[in-house]
Short mmCIF file of C-alpha atoms and ligand atoms in Angstrom, two decimals:
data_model
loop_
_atom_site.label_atom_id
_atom_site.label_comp_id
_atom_site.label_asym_id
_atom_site.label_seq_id
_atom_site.Cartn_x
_atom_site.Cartn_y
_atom_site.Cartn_z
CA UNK A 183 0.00 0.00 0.00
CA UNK A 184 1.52 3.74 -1.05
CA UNK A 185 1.73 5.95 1.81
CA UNK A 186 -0.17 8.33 0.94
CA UNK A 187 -2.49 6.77 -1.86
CA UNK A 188 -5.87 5.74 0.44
CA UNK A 189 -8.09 5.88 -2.73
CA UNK A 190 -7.81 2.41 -3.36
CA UNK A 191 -8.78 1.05 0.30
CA UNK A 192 -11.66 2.74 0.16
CA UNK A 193 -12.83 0.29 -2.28
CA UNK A 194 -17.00 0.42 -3.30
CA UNK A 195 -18.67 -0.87 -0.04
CA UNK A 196 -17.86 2.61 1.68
CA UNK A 197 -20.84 4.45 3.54
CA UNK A 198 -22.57 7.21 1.22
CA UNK A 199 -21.21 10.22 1.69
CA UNK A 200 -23.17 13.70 3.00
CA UNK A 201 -24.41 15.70 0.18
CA UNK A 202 -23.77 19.27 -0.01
CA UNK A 203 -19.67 19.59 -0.90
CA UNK A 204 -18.03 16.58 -1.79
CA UNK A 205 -16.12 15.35 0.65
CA UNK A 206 -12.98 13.79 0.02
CA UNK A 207 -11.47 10.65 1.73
CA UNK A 208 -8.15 10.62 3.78
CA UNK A 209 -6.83 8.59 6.70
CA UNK A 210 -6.63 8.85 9.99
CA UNK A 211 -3.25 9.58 11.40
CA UNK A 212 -3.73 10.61 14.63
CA UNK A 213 -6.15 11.32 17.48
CA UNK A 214 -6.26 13.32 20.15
CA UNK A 215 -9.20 13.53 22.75
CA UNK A 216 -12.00 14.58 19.83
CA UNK A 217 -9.74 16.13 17.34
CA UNK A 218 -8.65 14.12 14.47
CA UNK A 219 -6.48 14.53 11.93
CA UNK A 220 -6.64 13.31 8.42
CA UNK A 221 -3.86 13.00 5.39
CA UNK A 222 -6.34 13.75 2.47
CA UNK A 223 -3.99 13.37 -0.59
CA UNK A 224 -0.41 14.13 1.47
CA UNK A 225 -2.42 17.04 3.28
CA UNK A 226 -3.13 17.05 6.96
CA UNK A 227 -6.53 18.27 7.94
CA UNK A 228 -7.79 18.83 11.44
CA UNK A 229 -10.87 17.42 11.87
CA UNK A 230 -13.90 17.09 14.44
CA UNK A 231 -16.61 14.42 13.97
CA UNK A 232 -20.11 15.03 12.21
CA UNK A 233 -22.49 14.68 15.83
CA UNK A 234 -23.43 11.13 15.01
CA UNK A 235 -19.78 10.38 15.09
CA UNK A 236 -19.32 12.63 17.99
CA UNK A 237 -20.91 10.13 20.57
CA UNK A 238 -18.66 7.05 20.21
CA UNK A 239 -20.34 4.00 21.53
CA UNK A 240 -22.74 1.70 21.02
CA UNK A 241 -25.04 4.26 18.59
CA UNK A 242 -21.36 5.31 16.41
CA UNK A 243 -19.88 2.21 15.82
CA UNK A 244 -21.12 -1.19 17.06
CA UNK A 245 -20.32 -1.81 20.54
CA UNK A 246 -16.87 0.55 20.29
CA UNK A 247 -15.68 3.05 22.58
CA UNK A 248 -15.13 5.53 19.57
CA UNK A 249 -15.95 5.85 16.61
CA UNK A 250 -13.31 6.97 14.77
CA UNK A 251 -9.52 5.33 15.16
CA UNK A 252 -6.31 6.34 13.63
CA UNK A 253 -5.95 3.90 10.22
CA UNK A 254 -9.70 4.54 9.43
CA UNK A 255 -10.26 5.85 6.04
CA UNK A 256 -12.78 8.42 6.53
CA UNK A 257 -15.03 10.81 4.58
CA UNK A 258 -13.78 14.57 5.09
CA UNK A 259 -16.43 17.34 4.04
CA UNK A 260 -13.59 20.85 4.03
CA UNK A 261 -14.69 24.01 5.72
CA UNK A 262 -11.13 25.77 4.99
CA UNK A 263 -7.90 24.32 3.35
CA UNK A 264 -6.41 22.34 6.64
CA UNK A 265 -9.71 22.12 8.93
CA UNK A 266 -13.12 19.98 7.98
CA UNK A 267 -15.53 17.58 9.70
CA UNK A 268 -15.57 13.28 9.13
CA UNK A 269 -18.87 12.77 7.93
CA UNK A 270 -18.32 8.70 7.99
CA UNK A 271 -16.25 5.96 8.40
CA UNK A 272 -15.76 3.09 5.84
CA UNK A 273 -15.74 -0.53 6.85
CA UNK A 274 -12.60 -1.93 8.29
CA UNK A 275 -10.59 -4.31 7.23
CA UNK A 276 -8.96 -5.12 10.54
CA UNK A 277 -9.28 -3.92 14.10
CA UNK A 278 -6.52 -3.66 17.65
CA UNK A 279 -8.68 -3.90 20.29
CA UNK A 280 -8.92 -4.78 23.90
CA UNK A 281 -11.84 -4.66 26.50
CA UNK A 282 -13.10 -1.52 27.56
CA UNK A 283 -15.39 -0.32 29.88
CA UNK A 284 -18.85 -1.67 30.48
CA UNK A 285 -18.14 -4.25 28.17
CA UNK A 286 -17.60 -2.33 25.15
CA UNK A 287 -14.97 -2.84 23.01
CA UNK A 288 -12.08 -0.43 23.09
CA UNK A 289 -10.20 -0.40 19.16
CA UNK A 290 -6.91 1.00 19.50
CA UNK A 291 -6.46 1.22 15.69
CA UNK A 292 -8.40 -0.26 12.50
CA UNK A 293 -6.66 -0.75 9.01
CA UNK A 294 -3.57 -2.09 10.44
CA UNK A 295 -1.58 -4.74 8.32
CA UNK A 296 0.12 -6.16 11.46
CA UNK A 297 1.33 -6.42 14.81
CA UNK A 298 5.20 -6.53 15.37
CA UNK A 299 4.92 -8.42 18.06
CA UNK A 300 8.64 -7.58 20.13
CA UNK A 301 10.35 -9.93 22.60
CA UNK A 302 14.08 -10.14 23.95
CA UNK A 303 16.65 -13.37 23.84
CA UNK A 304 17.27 -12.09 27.41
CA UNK A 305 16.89 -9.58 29.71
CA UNK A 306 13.76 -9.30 29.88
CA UNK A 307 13.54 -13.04 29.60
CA UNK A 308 11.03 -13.78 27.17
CA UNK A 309 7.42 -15.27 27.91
CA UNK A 310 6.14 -17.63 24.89
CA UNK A 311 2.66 -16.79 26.68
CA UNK A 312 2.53 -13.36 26.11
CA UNK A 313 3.44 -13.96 22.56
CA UNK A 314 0.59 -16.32 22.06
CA UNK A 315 -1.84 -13.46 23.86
CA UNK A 316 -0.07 -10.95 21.08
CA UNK A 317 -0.91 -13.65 18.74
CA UNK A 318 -4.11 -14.16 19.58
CA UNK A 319 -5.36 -10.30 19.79
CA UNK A 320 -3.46 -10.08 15.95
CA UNK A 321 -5.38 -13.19 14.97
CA UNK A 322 -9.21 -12.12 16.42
CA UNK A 323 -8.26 -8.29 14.77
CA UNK A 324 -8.20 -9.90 11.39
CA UNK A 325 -4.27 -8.51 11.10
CA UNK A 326 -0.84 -10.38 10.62
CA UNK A 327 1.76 -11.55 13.20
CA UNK A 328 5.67 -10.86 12.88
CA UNK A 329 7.84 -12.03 15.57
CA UNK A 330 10.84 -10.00 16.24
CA UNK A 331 13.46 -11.52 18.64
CA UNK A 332 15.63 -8.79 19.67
CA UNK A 333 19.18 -8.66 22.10
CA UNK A 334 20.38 -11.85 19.85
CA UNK A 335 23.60 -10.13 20.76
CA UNK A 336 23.04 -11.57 24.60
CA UNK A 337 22.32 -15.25 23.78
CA UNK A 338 23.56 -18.20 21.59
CA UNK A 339 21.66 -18.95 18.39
CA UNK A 340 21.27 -22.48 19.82
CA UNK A 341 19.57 -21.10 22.65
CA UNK A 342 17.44 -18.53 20.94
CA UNK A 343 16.05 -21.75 18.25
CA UNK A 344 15.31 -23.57 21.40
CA UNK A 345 13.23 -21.35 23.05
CA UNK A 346 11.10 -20.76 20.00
CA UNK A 347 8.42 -23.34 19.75
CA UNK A 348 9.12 -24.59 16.14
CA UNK A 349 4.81 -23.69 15.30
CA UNK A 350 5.75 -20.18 15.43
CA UNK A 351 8.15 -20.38 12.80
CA UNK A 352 5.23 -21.41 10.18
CA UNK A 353 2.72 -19.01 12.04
CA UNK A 354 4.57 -15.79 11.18
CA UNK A 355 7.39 -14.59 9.83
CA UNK A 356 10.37 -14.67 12.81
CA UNK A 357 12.86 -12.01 12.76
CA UNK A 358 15.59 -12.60 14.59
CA UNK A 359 17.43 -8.94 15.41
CA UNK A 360 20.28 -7.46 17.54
CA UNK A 361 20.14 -3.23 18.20
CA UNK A 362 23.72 -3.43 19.34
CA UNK A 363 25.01 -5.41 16.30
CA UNK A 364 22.14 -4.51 13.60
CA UNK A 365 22.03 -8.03 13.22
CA UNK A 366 18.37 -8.65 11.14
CA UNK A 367 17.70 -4.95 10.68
CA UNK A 368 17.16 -5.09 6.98
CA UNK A 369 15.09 -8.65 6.68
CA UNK A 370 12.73 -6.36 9.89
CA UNK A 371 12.75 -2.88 7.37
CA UNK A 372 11.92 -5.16 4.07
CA UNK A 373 8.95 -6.98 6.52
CA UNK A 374 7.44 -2.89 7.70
CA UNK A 375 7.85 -1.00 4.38
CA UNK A 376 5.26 -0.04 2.52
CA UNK A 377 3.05 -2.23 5.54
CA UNK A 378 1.21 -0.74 8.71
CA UNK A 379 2.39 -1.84 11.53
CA UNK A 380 2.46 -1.44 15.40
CA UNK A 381 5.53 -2.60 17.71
CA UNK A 382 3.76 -4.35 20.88
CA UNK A 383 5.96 -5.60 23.53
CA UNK A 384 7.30 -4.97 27.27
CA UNK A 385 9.26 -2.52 28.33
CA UNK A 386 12.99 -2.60 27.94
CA UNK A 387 13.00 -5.41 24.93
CA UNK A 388 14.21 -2.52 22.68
CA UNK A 389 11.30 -1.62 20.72
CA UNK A 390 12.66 2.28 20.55
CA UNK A 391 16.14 1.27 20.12
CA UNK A 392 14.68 -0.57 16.80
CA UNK A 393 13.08 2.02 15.80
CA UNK A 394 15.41 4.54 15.76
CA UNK A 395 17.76 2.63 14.17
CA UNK A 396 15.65 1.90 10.89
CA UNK A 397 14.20 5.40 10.86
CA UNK A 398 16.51 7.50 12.65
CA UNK A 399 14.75 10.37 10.90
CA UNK A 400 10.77 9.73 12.20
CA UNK A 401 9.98 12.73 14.51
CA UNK A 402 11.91 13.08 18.20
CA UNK A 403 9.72 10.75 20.26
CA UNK A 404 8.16 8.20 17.41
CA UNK A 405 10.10 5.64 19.01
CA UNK A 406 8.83 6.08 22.27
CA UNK A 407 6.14 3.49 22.67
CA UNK A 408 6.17 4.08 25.78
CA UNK A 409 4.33 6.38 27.06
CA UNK A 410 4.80 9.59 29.33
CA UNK A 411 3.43 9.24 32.89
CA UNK A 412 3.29 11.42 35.53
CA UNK A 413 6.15 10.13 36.96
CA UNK A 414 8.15 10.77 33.93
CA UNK A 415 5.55 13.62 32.29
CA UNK A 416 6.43 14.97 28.84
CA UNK A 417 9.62 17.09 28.70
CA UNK A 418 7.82 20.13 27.05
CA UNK A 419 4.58 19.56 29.08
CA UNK A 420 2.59 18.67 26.84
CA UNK A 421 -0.54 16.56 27.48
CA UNK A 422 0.45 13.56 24.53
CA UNK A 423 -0.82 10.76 26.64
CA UNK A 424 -4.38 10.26 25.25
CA UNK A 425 -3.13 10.86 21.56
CA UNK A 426 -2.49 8.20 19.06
CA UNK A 427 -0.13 8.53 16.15
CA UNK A 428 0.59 6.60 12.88
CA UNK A 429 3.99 7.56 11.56
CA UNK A 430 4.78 7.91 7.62
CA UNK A 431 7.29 5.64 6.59
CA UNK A 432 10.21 6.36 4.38
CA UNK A 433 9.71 3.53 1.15
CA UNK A 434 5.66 3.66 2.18
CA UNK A 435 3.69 2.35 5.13
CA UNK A 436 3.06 3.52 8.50
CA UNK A 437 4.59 2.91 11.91
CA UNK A 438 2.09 3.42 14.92
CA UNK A 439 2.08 4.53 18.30
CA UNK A 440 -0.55 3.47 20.52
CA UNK A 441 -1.01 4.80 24.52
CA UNK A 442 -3.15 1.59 24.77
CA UNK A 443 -0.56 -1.03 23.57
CA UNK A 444 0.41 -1.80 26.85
CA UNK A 445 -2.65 -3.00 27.88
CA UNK A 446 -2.74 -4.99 25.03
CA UNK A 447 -0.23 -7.11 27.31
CA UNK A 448 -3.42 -7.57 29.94
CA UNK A 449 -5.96 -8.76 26.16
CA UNK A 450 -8.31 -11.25 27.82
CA UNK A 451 -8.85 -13.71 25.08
CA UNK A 452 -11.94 -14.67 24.00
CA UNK A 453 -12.77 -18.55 23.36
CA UNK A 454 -13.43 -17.88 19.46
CA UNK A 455 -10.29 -15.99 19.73
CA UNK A 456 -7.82 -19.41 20.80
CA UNK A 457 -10.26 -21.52 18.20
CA UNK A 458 -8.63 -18.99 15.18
CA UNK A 459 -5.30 -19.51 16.24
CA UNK A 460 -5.36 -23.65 17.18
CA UNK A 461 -8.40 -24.72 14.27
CA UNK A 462 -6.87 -28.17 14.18
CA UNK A 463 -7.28 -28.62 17.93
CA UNK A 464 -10.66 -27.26 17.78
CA UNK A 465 -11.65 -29.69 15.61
CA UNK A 466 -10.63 -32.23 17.36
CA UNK A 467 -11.97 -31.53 20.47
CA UNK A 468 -15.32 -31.41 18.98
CA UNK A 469 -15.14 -35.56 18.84
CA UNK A 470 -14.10 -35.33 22.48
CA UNK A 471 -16.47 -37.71 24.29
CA UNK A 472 -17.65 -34.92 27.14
CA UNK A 473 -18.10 -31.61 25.96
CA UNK A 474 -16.27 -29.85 28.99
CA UNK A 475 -13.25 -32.27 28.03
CA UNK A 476 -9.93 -31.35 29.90
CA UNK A 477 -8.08 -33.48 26.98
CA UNK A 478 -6.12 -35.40 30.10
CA UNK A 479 -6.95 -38.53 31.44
CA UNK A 480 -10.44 -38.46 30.17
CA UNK A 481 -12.07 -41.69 27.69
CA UNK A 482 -12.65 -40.82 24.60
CA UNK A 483 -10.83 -37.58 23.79
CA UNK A 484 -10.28 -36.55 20.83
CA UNK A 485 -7.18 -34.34 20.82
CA UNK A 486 -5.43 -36.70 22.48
CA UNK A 487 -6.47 -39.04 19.43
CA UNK A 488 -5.18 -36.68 17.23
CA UNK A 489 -2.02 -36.36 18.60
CA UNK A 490 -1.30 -40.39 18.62
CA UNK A 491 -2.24 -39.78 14.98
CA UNK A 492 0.20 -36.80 14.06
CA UNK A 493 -2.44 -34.42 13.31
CA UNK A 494 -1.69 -32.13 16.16
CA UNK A 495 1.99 -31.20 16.87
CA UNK A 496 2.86 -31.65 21.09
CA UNK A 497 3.74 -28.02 21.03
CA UNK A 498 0.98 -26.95 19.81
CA UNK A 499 -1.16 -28.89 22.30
CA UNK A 500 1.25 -27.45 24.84
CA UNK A 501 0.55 -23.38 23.82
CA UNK A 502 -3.06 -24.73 23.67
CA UNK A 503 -3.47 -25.31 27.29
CA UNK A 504 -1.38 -22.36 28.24
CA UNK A 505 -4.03 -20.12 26.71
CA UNK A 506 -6.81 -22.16 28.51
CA UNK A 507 -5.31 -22.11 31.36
CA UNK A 508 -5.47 -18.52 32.09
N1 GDP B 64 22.58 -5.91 24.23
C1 GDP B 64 21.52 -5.32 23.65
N2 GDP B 64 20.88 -4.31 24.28
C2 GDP B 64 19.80 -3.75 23.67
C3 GDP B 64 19.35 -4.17 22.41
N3 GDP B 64 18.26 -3.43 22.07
C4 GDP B 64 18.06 -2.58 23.08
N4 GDP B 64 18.98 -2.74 24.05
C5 GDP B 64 19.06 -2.02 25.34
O1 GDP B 64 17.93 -2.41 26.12
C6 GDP B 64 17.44 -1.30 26.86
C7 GDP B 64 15.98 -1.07 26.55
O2 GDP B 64 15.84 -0.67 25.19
P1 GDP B 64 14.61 0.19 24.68
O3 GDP B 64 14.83 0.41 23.22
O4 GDP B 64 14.42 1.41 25.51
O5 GDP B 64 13.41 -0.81 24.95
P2 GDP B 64 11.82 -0.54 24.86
O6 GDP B 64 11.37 -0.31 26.28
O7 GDP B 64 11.25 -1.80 24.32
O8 GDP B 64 11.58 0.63 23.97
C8 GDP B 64 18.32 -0.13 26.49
O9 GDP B 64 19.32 0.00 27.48
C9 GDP B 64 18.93 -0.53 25.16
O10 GDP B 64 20.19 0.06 24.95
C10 GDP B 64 20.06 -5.26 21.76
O11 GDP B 64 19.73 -5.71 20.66
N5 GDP B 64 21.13 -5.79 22.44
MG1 MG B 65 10.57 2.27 24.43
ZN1 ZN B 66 -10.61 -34.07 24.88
#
């Protein structure tokens, strides 16, 4: 996808635009509180939201805490050269979300191509649980997966293959990177550019040191995932923690920065969710013998069939039951 060429997402199931002046459509590249901006055609326009918009929730957008995300492709009616009002949103092709409040859904971003999903060889050790939660949330969002292992500086490669479960390898594309080297740098640039992408992944795994080494010339600050906080408030003191930010790539593609992305970490999985990401175990288990089958010692079950048969692979099972577990 060209950076700045949204024409041809918009594709012919869009909502109707308003009539009176013809809107134009753009993207959204950032949010802030109820401002939005939009890159109509390379131009940035600050935007507010037509008052059914306005609302967020249940009555804007099915069961969302707002309406309008950064990576929609929205309608824009102008009312001077850089200012105008988002008269509607056109379907999305994927969605980052987590739980909100009051059981709404909270999107973080819509459009996105994937989720760079960022662990360390060591320190901080990495957690092959948290990836599958990453996984999952990329999965139920309707987005891809990368894997980036980063600090392969700080461990042997014999190490680093072992503690990859060998599914992952043919469930995304794994990147295997070093800051301090620049060990996999290219093979990660080649896997963003011209993509959308957001970097999830705890703190101190080297997500900014990435970045600012394959796009040392984003704006100050677009490698700082994380956020602020009050502890640690904005040099210039300026409010930035409620706003939301999709970068412009050099080569094409966009880079995003997301205040919620940590919470991400906390994505309570839904069971539909775990069924996308383990079908073949989901199948199975609908032979089980008792429906609320543990697939342990129980007669009759039918993963465990399927794994004397070959059809499931033990690590899968094993990620499987991590997932249920929590
Ligand atoms: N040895 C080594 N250290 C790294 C690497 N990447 C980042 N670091 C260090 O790890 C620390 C955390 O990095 P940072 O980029 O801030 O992580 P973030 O919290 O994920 O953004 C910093 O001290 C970095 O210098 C790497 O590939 N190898
Ligand atoms: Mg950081
Ligand atoms: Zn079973």
């Amino acid at each position: 996808m060209a950076s700045h060429d949204t024409s041809q997402r918009v594709g012919t199931g869009g909502p109707k635009p308003h009539a009176g002046p013809a809107p134009a459509w753009g993207m959204v590249i950032r949010t802030e509180g109820p401002v939005t901006w939009v890159d109509v055609d390379g131009e940035t326009v600050r935007c507010t939201l037509r008052g059914r918009l306005k609302r967020g929730g249940p009555d804007a957008q099915d069961r969302t805490t707002r309406a309008v995300v950064i990576g929609d492709v929205v309608a824009v009616t102008r009312q001077a050269a850089d200012a105008g009002v988002i008269a509607s949103v056109a379907p999305r092709r994927s969605e980052l979300s987590r739980p909100g409040f009051h059981g709404l859904v909270h999107v973080m971003a819509a459009n996105l191509d994937q989720l760079v999903i960022v662990v360390a060889a060591r320190q901080p050790a990495f957690s092959p649980h948290l990836v599958e939660r990453f996984l999952v949330a990329a999965r139920h969002g309707r987005m891809k997966a990368v894997l980036v292992v980063n600090k392969c500086d700080l461990a042997e490669a014999s190490e680093i293959q072992a503690a990859i479960p060998t599914s992952w390898w043919s469930e995304m594309p794994v990147v295997l990177t070093s800051a301090a080297t620049g060990q996999g740098l290219e093979p990660l640039r080649a896997l963003l550019q011209p993509r959308v992408s957001v970097f999830a992944g705890v703190s101190g795994v080297g997500k900014t040191s990435l970045v600012n080494l394959l796009f040392p010339r984003l704006p100050a600050g677009t490698g700082r995932m994380a956020r602020p906080t009050a502890a640690r408030p904005d040099p210039k003191g300026r409010h930035t923690t409620s706003s939301s930010c999709l970068y412009p790539l050099p080569g094409g593609g966009y880079l995003g920065d997301l205040p919620g992305i940590r919470q991400l970490e906390l994505f309570e999985h839904r069971e539909d969710a775990v069924a996308e990401v383990f079908p073949e175990i989901e199948a199975a288990a609908r032979r089980c013998r008792f429906r609320d089958c543990t697939h342990g010692p129980e007669p009759g079950c039918g993963v465990r069939a399927a794994m004397d048969h070959g059809e499931i692979a033990p690590e899968r099972f094993q990620s499987y039951l991590r997932l249920r577990r929590t």
